[in-house]
mmCIF file with all atom_site columns, C-alpha atoms in Angstrom:
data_model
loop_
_atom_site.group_PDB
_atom_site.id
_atom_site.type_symbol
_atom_site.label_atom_id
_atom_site.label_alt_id
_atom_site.label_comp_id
_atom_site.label_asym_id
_atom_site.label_entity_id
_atom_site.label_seq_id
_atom_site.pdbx_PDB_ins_code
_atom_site.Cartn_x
_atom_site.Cartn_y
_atom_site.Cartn_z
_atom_site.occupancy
_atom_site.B_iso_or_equiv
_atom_site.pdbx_formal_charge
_atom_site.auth_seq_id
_atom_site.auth_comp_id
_atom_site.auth_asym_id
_atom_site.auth_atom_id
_atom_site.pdbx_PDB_model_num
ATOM 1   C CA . UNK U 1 1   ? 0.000   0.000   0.000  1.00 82.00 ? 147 UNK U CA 1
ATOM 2   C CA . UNK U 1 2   ? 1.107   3.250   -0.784 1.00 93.00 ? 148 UNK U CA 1
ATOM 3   C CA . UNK U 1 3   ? 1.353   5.497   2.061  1.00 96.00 ? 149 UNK U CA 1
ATOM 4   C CA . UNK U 1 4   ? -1.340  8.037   3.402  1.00 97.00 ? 150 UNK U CA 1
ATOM 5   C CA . UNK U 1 5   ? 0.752   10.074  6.030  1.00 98.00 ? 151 UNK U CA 1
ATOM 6   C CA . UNK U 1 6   ? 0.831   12.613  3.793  1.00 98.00 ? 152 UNK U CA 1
ATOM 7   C CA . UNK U 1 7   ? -3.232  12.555  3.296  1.00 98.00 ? 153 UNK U CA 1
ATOM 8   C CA . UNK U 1 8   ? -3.892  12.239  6.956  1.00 98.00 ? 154 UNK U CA 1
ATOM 9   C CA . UNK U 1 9   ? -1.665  15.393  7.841  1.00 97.00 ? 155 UNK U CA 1
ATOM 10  C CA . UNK U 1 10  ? -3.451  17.127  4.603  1.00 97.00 ? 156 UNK U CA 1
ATOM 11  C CA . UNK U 1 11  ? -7.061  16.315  6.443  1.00 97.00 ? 157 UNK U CA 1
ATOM 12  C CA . UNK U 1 12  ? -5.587  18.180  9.137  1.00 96.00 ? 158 UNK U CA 1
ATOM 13  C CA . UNK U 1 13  ? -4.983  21.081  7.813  1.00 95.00 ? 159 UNK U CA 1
ATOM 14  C CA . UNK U 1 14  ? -7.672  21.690  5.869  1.00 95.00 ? 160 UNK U CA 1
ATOM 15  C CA . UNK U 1 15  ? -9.761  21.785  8.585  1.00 94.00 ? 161 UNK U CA 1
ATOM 16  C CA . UNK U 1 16  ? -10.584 18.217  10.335 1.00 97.00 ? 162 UNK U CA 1
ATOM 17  C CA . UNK U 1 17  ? -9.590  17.771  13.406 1.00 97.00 ? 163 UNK U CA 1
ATOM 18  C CA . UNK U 1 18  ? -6.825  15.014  14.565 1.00 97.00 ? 164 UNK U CA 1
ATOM 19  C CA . UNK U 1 19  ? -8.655  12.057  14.804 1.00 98.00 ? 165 UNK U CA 1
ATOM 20  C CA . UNK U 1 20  ? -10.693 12.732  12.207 1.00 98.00 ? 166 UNK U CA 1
ATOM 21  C CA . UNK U 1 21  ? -7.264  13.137  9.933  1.00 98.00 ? 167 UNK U CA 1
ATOM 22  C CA . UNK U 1 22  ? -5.706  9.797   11.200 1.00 98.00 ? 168 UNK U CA 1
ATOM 23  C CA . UNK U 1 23  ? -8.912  7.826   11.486 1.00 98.00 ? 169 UNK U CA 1
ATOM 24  C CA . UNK U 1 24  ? -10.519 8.952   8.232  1.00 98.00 ? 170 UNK U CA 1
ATOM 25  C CA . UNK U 1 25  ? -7.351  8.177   6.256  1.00 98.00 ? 171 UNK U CA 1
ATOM 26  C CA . UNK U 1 26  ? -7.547  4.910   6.776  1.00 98.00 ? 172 UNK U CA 1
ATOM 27  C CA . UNK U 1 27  ? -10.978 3.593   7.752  1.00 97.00 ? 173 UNK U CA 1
ATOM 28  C CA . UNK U 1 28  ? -11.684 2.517   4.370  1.00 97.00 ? 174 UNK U CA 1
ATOM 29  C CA . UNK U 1 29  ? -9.082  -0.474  4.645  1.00 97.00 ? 175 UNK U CA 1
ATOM 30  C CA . UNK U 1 30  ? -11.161 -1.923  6.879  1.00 96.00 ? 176 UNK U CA 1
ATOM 31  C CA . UNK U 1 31  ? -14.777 -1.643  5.312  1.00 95.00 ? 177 UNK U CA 1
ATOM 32  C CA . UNK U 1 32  ? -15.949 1.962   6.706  1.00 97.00 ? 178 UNK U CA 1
ATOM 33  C CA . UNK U 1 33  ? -16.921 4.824   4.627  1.00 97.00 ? 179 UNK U CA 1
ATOM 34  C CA . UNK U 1 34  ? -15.178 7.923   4.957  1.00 97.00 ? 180 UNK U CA 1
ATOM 35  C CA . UNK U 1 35  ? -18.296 9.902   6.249  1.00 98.00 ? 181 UNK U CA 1
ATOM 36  C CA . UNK U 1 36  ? -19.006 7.004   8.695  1.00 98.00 ? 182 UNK U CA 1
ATOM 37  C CA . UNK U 1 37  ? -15.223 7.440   9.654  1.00 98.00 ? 183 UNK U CA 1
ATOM 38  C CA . UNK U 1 38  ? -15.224 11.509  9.779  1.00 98.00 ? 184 UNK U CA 1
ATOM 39  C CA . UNK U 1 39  ? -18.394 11.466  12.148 1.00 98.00 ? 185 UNK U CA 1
ATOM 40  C CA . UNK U 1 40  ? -17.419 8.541   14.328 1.00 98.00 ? 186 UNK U CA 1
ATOM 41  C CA . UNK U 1 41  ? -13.902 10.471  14.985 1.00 98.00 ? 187 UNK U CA 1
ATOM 42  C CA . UNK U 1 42  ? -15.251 13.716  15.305 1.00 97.00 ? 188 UNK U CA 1
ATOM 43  C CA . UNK U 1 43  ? -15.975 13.690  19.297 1.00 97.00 ? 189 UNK U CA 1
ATOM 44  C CA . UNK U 1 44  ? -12.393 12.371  19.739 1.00 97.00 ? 190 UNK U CA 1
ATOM 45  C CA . UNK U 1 45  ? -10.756 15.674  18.544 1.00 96.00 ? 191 UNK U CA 1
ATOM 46  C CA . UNK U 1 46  ? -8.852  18.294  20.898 1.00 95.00 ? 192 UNK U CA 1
ATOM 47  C CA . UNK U 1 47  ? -8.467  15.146  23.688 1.00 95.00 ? 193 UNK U CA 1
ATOM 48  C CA . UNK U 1 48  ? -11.858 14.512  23.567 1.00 96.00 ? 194 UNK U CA 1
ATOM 49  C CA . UNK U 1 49  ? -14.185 17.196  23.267 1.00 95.00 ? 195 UNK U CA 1
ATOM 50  C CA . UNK U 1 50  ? -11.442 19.449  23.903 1.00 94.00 ? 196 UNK U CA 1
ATOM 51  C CA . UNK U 1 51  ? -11.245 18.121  27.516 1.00 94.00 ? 197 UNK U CA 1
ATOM 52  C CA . UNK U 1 52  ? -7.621  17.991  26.256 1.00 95.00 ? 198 UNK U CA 1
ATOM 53  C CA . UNK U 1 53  ? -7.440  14.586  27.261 1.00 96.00 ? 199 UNK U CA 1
ATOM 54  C CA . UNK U 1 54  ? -5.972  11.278  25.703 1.00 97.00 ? 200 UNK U CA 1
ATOM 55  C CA . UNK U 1 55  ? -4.582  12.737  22.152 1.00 98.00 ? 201 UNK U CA 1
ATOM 56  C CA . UNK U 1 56  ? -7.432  12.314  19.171 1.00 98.00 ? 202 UNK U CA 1
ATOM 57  C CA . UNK U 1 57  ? -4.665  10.916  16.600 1.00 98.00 ? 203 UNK U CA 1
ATOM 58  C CA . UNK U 1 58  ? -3.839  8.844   19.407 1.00 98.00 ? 204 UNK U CA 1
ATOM 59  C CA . UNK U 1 59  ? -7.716  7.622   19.795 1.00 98.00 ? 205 UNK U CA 1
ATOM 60  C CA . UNK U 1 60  ? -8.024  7.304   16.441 1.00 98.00 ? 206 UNK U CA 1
ATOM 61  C CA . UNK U 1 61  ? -4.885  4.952   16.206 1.00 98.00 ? 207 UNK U CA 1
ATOM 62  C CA . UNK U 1 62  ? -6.932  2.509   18.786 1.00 98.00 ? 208 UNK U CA 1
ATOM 63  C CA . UNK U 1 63  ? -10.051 2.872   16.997 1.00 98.00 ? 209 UNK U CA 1
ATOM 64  C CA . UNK U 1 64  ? -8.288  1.834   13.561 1.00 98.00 ? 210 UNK U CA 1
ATOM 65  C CA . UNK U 1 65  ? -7.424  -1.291  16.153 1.00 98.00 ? 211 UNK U CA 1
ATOM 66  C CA . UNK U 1 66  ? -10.945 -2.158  16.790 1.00 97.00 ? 212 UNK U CA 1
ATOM 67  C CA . UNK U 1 67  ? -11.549 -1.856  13.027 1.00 96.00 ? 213 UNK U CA 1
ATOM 68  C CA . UNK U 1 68  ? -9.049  -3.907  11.845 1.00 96.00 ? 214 UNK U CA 1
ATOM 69  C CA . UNK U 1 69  ? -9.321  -6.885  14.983 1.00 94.00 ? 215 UNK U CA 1
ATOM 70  C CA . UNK U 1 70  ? -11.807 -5.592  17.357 1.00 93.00 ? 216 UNK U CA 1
ATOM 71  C CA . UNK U 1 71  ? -13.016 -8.562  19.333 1.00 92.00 ? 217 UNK U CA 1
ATOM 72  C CA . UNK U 1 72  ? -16.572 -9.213  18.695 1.00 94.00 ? 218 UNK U CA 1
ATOM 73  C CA . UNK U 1 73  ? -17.076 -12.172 21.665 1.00 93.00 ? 219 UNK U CA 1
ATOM 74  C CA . UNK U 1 74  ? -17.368 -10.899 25.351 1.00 93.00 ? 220 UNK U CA 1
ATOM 75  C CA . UNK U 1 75  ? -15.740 -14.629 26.231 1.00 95.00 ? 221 UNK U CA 1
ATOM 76  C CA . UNK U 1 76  ? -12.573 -14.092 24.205 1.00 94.00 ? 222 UNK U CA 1
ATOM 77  C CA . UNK U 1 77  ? -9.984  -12.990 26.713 1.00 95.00 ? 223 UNK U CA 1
ATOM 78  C CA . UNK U 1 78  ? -7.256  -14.379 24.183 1.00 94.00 ? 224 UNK U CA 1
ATOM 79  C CA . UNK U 1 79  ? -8.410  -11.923 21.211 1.00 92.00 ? 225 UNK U CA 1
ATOM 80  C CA . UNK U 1 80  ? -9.796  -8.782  23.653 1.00 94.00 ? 226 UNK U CA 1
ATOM 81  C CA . UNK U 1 81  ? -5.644  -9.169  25.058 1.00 95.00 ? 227 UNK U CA 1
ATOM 82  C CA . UNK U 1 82  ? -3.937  -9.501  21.577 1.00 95.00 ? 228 UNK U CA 1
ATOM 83  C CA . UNK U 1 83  ? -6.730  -5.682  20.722 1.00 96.00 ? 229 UNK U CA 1
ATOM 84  C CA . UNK U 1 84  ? -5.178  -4.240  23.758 1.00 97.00 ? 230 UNK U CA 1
ATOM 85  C CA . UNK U 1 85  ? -1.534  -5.377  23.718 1.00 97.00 ? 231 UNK U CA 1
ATOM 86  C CA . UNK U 1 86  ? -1.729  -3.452  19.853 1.00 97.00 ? 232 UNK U CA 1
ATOM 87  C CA . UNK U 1 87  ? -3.276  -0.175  21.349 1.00 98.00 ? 233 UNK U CA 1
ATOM 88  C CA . UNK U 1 88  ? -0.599  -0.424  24.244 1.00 98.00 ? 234 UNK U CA 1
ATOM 89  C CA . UNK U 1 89  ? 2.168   -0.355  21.651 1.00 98.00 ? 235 UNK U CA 1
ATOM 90  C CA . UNK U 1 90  ? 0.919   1.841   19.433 1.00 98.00 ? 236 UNK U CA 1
ATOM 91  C CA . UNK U 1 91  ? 0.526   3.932   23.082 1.00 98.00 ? 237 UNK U CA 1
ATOM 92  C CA . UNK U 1 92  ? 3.871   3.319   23.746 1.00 98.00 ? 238 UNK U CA 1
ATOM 93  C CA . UNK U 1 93  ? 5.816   4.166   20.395 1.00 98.00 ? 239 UNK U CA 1
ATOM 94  C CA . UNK U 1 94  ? 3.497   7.464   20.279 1.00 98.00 ? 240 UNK U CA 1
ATOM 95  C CA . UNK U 1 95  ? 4.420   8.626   23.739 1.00 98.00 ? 241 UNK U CA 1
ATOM 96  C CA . UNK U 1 96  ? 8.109   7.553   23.187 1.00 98.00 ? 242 UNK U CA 1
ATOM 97  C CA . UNK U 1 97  ? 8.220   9.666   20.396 1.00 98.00 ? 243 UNK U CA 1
ATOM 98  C CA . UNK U 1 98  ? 6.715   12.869  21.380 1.00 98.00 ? 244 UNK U CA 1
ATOM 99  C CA . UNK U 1 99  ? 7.088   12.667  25.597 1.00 98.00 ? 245 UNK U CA 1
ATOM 100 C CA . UNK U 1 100 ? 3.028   11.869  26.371 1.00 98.00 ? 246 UNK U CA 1
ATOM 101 C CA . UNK U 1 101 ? -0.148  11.107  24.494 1.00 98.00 ? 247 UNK U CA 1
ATOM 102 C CA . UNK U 1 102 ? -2.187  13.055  26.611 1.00 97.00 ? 248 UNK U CA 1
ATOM 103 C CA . UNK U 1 103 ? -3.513  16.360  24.505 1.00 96.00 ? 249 UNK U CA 1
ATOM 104 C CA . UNK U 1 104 ? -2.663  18.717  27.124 1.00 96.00 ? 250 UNK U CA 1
ATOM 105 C CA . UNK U 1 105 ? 0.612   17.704  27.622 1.00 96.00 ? 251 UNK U CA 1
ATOM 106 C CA . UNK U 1 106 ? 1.751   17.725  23.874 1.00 97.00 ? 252 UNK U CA 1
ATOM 107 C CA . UNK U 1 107 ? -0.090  21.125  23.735 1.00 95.00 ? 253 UNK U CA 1
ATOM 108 C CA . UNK U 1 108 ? 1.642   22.598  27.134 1.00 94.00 ? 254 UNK U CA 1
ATOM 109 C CA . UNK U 1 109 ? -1.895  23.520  28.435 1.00 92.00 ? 255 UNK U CA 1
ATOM 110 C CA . UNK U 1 110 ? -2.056  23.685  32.095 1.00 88.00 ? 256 UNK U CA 1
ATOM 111 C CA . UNK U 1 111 ? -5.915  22.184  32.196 1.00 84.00 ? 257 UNK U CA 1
ATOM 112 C CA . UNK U 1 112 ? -8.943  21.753  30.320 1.00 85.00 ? 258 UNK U CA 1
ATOM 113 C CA . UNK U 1 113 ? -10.887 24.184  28.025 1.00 83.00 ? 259 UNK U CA 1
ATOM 114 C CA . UNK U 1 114 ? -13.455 26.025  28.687 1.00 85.00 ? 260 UNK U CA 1
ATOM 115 C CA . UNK U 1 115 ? -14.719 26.634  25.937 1.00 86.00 ? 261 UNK U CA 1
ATOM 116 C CA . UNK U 1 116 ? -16.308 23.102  23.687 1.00 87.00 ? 262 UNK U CA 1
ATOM 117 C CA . UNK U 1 117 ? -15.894 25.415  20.620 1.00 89.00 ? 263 UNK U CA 1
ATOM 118 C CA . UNK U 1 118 ? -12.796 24.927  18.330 1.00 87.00 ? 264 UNK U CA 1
ATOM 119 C CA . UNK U 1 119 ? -10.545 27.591  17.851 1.00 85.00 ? 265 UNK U CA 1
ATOM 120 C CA . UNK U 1 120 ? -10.614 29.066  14.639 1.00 86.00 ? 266 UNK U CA 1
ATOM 121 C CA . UNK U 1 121 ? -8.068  27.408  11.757 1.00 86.00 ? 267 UNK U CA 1
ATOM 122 C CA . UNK U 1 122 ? -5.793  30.024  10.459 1.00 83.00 ? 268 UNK U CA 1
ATOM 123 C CA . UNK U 1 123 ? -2.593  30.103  9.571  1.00 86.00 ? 269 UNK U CA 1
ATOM 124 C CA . UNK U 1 124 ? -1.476  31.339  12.924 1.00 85.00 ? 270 UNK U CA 1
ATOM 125 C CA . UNK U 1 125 ? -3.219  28.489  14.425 1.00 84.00 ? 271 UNK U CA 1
ATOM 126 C CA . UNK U 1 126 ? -1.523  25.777  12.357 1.00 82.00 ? 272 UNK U CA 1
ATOM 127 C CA . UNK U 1 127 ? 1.985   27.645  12.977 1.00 84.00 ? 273 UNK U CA 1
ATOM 128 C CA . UNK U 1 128 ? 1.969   27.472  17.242 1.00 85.00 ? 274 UNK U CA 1
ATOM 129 C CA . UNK U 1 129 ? 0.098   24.185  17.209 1.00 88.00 ? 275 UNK U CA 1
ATOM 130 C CA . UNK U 1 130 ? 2.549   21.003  16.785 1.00 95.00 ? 276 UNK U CA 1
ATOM 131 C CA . UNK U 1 131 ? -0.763  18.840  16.143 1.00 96.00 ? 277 UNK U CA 1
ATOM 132 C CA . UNK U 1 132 ? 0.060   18.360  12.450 1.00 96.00 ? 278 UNK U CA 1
ATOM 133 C CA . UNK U 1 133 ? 3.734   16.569  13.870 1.00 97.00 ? 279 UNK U CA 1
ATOM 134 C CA . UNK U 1 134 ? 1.070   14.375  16.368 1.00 98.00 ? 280 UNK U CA 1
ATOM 135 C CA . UNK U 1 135 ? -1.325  13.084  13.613 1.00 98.00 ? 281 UNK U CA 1
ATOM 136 C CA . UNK U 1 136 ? 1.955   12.567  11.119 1.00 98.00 ? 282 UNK U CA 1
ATOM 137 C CA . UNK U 1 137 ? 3.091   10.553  14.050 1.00 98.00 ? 283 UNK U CA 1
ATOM 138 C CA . UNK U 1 138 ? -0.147  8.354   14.448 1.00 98.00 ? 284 UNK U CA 1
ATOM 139 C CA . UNK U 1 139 ? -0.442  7.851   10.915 1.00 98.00 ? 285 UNK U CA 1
ATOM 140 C CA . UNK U 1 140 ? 2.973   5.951   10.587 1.00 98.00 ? 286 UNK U CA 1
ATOM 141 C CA . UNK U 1 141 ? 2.014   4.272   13.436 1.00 98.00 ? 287 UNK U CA 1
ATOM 142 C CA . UNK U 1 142 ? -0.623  3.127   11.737 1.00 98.00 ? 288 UNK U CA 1
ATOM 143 C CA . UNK U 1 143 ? 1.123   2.164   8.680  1.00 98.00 ? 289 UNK U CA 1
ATOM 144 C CA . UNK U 1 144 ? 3.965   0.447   10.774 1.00 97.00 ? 290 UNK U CA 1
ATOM 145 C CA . UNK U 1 145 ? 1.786   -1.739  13.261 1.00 97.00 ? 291 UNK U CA 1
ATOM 146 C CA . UNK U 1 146 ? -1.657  -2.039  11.504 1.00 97.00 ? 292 UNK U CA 1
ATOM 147 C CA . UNK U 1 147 ? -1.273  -1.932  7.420  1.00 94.00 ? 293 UNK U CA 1
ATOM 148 C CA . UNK U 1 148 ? 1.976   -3.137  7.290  1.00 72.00 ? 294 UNK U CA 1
ATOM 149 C CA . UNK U 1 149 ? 2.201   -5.491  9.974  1.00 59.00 ? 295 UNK U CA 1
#
């Protein structure tokens, strides 16, 4: 497969917001449309909600997980493990890489918004966020432990 890290940072800044960019970019390679992908991401943005939680490219990576080998039976232990030990390393590498995968932390915001509304996309905004780096991150991620593997 040819890469889409390039697409998924591209979603980004045109306007979708990080898990949408990761999760969208891929979705289809396991059976989901893209506007089934784009509205099933679209709470995970800004750490959730902007709650500045967990990192959205970072939710998205797990939710490309349940996609691709989401266990289906509430009895299988063996395949609900093998889902989480993926996330965990996908977790892992992400954090490694960029020091946490929790939104605020990446971002240098002391706690959450206030505000549920998005800030406006402008150029300004894309040049003192480092999001773009976060979902370029996720995306080979992606590539590395879920298409390619």
């Amino acid at each position: 497969m040819e890469s889409r890290v390039e697409s998924a940072v591209h979603r980004f800044e045109t306007g979708y917001n990080c898990a949408q960019a990761v999760f969208a970019t891929y979705a289809d390679l396991f059976g989901m449309s893209e506007e089934d992908a784009l509205k099933l991401a679209s709470p995970m943005g800004a750490g959730v909600g902007r709650m500045r939680e967990m990192c959205g490219a970072v939710s998205a990576m797990a939710l490309l997980e349940g996609l691709k080998e989401g266990n289906t039976d509430p009895v299988d232990k063996q395949a609900q493990g093998r889902t989480y030990e993926t996330v965990r390393t996908m977790c892992d590498a992400f954090a490694e890489r960029n020091g946490s995968m929790i939104c605020r932390e990446l971002l240098g915001i002391a706690a959450r918004e206030k505000s549920a509304v998005p800030s406006e996309r402008t150029t300004q905004y894309y040049g003192s966020r480092p999001c773009a780096k976060y979902v370029r991150c996720a995306a080979e991620l992606v590539e590395q432990y879920l298409i390619d593997a």
